[in-house]
Coordinates of C-alpha atoms in Angstrom, one line a residue:
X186 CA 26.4 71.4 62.9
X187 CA 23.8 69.1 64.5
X188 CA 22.4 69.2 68.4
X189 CA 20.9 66.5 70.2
X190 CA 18.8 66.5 73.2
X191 CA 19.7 64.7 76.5
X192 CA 16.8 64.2 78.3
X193 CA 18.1 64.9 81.8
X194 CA 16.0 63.4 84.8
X195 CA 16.3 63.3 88.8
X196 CA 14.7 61.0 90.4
X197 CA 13.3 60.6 94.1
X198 CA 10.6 57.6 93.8
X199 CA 6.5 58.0 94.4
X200 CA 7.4 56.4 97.8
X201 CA 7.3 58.0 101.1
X202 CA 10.8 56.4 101.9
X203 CA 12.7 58.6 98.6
X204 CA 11.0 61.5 99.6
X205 CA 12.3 61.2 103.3
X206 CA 15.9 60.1 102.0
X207 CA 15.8 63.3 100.3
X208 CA 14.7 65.4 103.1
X209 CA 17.8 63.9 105.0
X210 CA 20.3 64.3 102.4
X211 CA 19.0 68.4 101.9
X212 CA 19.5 68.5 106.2
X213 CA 23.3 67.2 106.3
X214 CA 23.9 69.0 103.7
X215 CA 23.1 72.3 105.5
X216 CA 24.4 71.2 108.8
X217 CA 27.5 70.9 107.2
X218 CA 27.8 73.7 105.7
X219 CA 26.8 76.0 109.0
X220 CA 29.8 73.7 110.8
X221 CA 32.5 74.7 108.2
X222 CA 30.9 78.5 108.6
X223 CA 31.4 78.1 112.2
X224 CA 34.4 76.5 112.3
X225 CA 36.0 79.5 110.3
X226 CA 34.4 82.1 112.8
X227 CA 36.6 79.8 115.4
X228 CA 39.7 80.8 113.1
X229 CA 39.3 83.9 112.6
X230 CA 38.6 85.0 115.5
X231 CA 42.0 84.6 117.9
X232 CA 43.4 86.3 114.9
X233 CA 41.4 89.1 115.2
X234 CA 41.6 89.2 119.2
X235 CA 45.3 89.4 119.2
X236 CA 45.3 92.1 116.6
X237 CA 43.2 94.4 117.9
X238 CA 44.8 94.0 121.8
X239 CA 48.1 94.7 120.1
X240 CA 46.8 98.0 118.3
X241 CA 45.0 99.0 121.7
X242 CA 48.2 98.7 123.7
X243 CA 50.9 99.7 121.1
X244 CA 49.0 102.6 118.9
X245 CA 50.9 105.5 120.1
X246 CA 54.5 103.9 119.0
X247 CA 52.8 102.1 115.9
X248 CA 53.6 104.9 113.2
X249 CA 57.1 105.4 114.5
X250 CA 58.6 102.1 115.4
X251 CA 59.6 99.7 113.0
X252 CA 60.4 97.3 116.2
X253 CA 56.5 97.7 116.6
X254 CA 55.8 96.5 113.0
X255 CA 58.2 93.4 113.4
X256 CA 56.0 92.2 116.3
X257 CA 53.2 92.9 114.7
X258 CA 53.7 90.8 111.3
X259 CA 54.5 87.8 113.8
X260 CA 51.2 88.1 115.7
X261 CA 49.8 87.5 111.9
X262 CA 52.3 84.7 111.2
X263 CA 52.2 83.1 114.0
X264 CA 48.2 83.4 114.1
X265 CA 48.5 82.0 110.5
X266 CA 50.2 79.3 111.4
X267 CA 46.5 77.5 112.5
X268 CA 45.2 77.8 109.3
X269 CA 43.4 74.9 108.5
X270 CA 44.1 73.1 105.3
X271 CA 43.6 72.0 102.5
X272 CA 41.1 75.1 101.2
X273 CA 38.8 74.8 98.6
X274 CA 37.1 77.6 96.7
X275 CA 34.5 76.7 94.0
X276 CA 34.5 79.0 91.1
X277 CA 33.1 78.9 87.2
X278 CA 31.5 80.9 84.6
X279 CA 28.7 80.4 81.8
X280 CA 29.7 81.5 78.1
X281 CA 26.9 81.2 75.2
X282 CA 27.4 81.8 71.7
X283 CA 25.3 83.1 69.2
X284 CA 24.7 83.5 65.7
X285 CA 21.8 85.5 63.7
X286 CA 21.5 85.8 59.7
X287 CA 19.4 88.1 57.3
X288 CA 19.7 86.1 54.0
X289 CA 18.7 87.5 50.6
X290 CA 16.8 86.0 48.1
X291 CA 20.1 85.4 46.3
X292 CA 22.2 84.2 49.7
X293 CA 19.2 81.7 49.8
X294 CA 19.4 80.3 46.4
X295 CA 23.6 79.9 46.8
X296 CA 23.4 78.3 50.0
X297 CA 20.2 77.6 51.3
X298 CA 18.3 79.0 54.7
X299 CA 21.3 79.6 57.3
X300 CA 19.4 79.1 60.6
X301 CA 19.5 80.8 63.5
X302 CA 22.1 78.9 66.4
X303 CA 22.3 79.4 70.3
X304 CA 24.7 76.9 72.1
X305 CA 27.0 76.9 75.2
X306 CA 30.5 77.7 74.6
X307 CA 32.0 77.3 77.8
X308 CA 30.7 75.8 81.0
X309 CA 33.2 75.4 83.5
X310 CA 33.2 74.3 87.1
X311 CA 36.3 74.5 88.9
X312 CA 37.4 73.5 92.6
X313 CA 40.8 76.0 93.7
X314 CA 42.6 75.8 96.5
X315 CA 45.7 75.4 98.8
X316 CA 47.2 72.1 100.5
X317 CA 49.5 73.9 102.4
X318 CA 50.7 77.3 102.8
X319 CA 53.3 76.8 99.8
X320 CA 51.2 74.5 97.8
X321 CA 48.1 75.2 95.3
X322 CA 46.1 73.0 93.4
X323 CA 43.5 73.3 90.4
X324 CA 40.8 71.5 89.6
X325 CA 38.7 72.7 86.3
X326 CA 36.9 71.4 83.9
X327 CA 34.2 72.6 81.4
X328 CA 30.8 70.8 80.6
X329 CA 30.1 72.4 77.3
X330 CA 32.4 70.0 75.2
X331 CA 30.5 67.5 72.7
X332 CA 30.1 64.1 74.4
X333 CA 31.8 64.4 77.6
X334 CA 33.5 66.8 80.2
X335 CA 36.2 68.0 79.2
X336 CA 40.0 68.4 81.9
X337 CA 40.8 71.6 81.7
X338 CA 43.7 73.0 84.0
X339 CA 44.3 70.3 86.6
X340 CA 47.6 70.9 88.8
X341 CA 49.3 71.4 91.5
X342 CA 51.5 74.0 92.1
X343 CA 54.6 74.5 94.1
X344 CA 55.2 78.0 95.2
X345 CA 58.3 80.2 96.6
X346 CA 60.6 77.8 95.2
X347 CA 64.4 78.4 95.8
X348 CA 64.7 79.0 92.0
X349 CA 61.9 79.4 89.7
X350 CA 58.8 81.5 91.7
X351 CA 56.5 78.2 90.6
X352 CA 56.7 74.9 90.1
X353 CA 53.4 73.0 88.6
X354 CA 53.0 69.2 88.2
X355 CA 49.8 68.5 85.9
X356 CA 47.6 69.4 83.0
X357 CA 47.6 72.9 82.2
X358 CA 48.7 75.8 79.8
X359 CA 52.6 75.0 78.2
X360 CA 54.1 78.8 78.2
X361 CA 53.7 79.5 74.7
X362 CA 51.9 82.5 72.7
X363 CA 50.2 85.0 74.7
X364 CA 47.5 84.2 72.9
X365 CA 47.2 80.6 74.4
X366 CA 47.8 82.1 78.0
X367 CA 45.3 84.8 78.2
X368 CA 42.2 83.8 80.0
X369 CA 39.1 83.3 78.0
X370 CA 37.6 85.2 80.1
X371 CA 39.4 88.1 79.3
X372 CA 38.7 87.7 75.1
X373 CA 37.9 90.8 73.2
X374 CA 35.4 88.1 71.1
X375 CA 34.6 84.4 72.1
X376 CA 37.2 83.0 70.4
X377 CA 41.2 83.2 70.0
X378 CA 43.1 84.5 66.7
X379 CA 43.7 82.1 63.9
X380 CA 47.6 82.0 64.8
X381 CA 46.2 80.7 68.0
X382 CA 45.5 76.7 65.7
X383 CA 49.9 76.8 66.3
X384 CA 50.1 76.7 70.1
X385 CA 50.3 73.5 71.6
X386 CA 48.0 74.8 74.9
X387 CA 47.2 72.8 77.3
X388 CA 49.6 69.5 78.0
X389 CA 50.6 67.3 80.6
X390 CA 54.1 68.1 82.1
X391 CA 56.1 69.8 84.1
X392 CA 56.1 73.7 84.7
X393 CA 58.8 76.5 86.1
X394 CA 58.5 79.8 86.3
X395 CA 60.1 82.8 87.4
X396 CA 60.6 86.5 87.4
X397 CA 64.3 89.0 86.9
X398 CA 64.5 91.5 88.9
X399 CA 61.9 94.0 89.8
X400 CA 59.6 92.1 87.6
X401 CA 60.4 93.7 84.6
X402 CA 60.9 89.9 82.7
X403 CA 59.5 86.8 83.4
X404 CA 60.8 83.2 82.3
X405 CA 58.8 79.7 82.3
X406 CA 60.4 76.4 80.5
X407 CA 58.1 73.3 80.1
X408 CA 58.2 70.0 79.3
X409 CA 55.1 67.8 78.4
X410 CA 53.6 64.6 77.2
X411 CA 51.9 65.5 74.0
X412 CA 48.1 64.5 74.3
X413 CA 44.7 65.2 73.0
X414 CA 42.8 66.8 76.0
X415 CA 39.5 65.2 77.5
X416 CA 39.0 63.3 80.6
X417 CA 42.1 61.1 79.8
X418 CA 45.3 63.3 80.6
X419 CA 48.3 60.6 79.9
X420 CA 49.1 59.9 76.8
X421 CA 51.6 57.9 76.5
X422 CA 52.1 57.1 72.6
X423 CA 51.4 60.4 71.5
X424 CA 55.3 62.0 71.9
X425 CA 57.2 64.3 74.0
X426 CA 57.7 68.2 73.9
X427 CA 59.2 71.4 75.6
X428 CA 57.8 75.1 75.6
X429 CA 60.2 78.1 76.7
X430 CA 58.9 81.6 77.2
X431 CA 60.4 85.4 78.3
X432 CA 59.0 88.6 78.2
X433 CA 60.9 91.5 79.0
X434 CA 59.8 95.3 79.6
X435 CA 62.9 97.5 78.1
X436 CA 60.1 100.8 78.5
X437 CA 58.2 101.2 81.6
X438 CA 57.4 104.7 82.7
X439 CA 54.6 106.3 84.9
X440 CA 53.1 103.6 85.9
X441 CA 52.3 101.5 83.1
X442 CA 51.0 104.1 80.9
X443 CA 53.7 104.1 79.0
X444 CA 55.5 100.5 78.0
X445 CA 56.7 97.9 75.9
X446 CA 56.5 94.7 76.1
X447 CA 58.5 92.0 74.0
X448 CA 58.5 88.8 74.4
X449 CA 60.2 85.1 72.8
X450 CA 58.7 81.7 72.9
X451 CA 59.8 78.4 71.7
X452 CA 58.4 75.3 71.2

């Protein structure tokens, strides 16, 4: 494995005029961020008003009346209803990987000095958020692939549907292997089981998925262009595919502590 370095540089020029540019750019910045802070204050606010007038007058008959709880999930609908949109929450997370070997005189004659390697595994940004109170979106991608960024889950979702609980239109994870689905975040080690080289992971399609009843199953059906990954997400020559998925939980006692879990996928 070899590693280049990028020189990385930011420049302002030696003159007076980048310097003050700078300055500028730094202000706006903060301006805008205290009007978007302020501007949610503004929202919040009414929301909270109402609220707490309605407990002030009503407390005595809260506990008792379910009449009282009807009117009261409408003052935070309605109040909802001014929610400014779309959203946009930044998120992300820093993963490094690291290897360290003790050779042998023998290890070093079969093989020759191992050295010592340090190197990002994951760097991703991603920007998540709603465009509407029934409608998500995704926009991630990670920084520590060779070359280039690399498109990670980029979607939007469709939620509350009147059949499947979601439906997502982009590049994301096709429901197959558990494996594949669980976060990375959420590894026992920094990387996935062997089995995991079978999975077709993230493709560009279309998603549904769904619950049974009580939640104790869960359904999704895919079906996806077949592409490489990267920045370029349609891949036209590549092929066509479909993913199903179901879990069901036949055991499920005291809260989870005792379960089990099975589970079919097809690809």
């Amino acid at each position: 494995m070899e590693y280049y370095k990028i020189p990385l540089q930011f420049k302002t020029g030696r003159s007076t005029k980048g310097k003050v540019r700078l300055i500028v750019l730094l202000v706006c910045f903060l301006l805008g961020i205290n009007n978007f802070l302020s501007a949610q204050k503004s929202i919040d606010e009414p929301l909270s008003e109402s609220v707490n007038q309605y407990l002030i007058e009503k407390e005595p008959e809260l506990l008792s009346s379910a009449e009282q709880e009807d009117d009261l999930h409408q003052i935070f609908e309605c109040e909802s209803c001014n929610h400014r949109y779309p959203t946009g929450e930044i998120s992300g997370f820093l993963q490094f990987d690291t290897a360290t070997f003790d050779q042998s005189a023998d290890s070093v004659a079969a093989f020759g000095v191992i050295n010592n390697k340090t190197a990002v595994r994951r760097a991703r940004l991603a920007l998540i958020g709603d465009l509407a109170p029934d409608i998500g979106y995704k926009l991630d991608a990670d920084y520590a692939t060779s070359g280039h960024p690399s498109a990670r889950d980029v979607f939007i979702e469709f939620r509350d549907r009147p059949i499947a609980d979601r439906l997502v239109f982009g590049n994301t994870k096709v429901p197959f292997q558990l494996e594949a689905l669980t976060s990375s975040k959420d590894f026992t080690f920094t990387e996935r089981a062997p089995f995991f080289t079978f999975a077709p992971f993230r493709q560009v399609g279309i998603w549904a998925d769904g619950s049974f009843e009580n939640e104790m199953g869960t359904w999704s059906i895919a079906g996806f262009r077949v592409g490489k990954g990267g920045l370029v997400l349609n891949h036209s020559d590549d092929g066509h595919g479909f993913a199903i998925r179901t879990t069901v939980l036949p055991w499920y006692e005291d809260g989870g502590h005792y379960m089990l879990h099975t589970g079919f996928n097809y690809s």
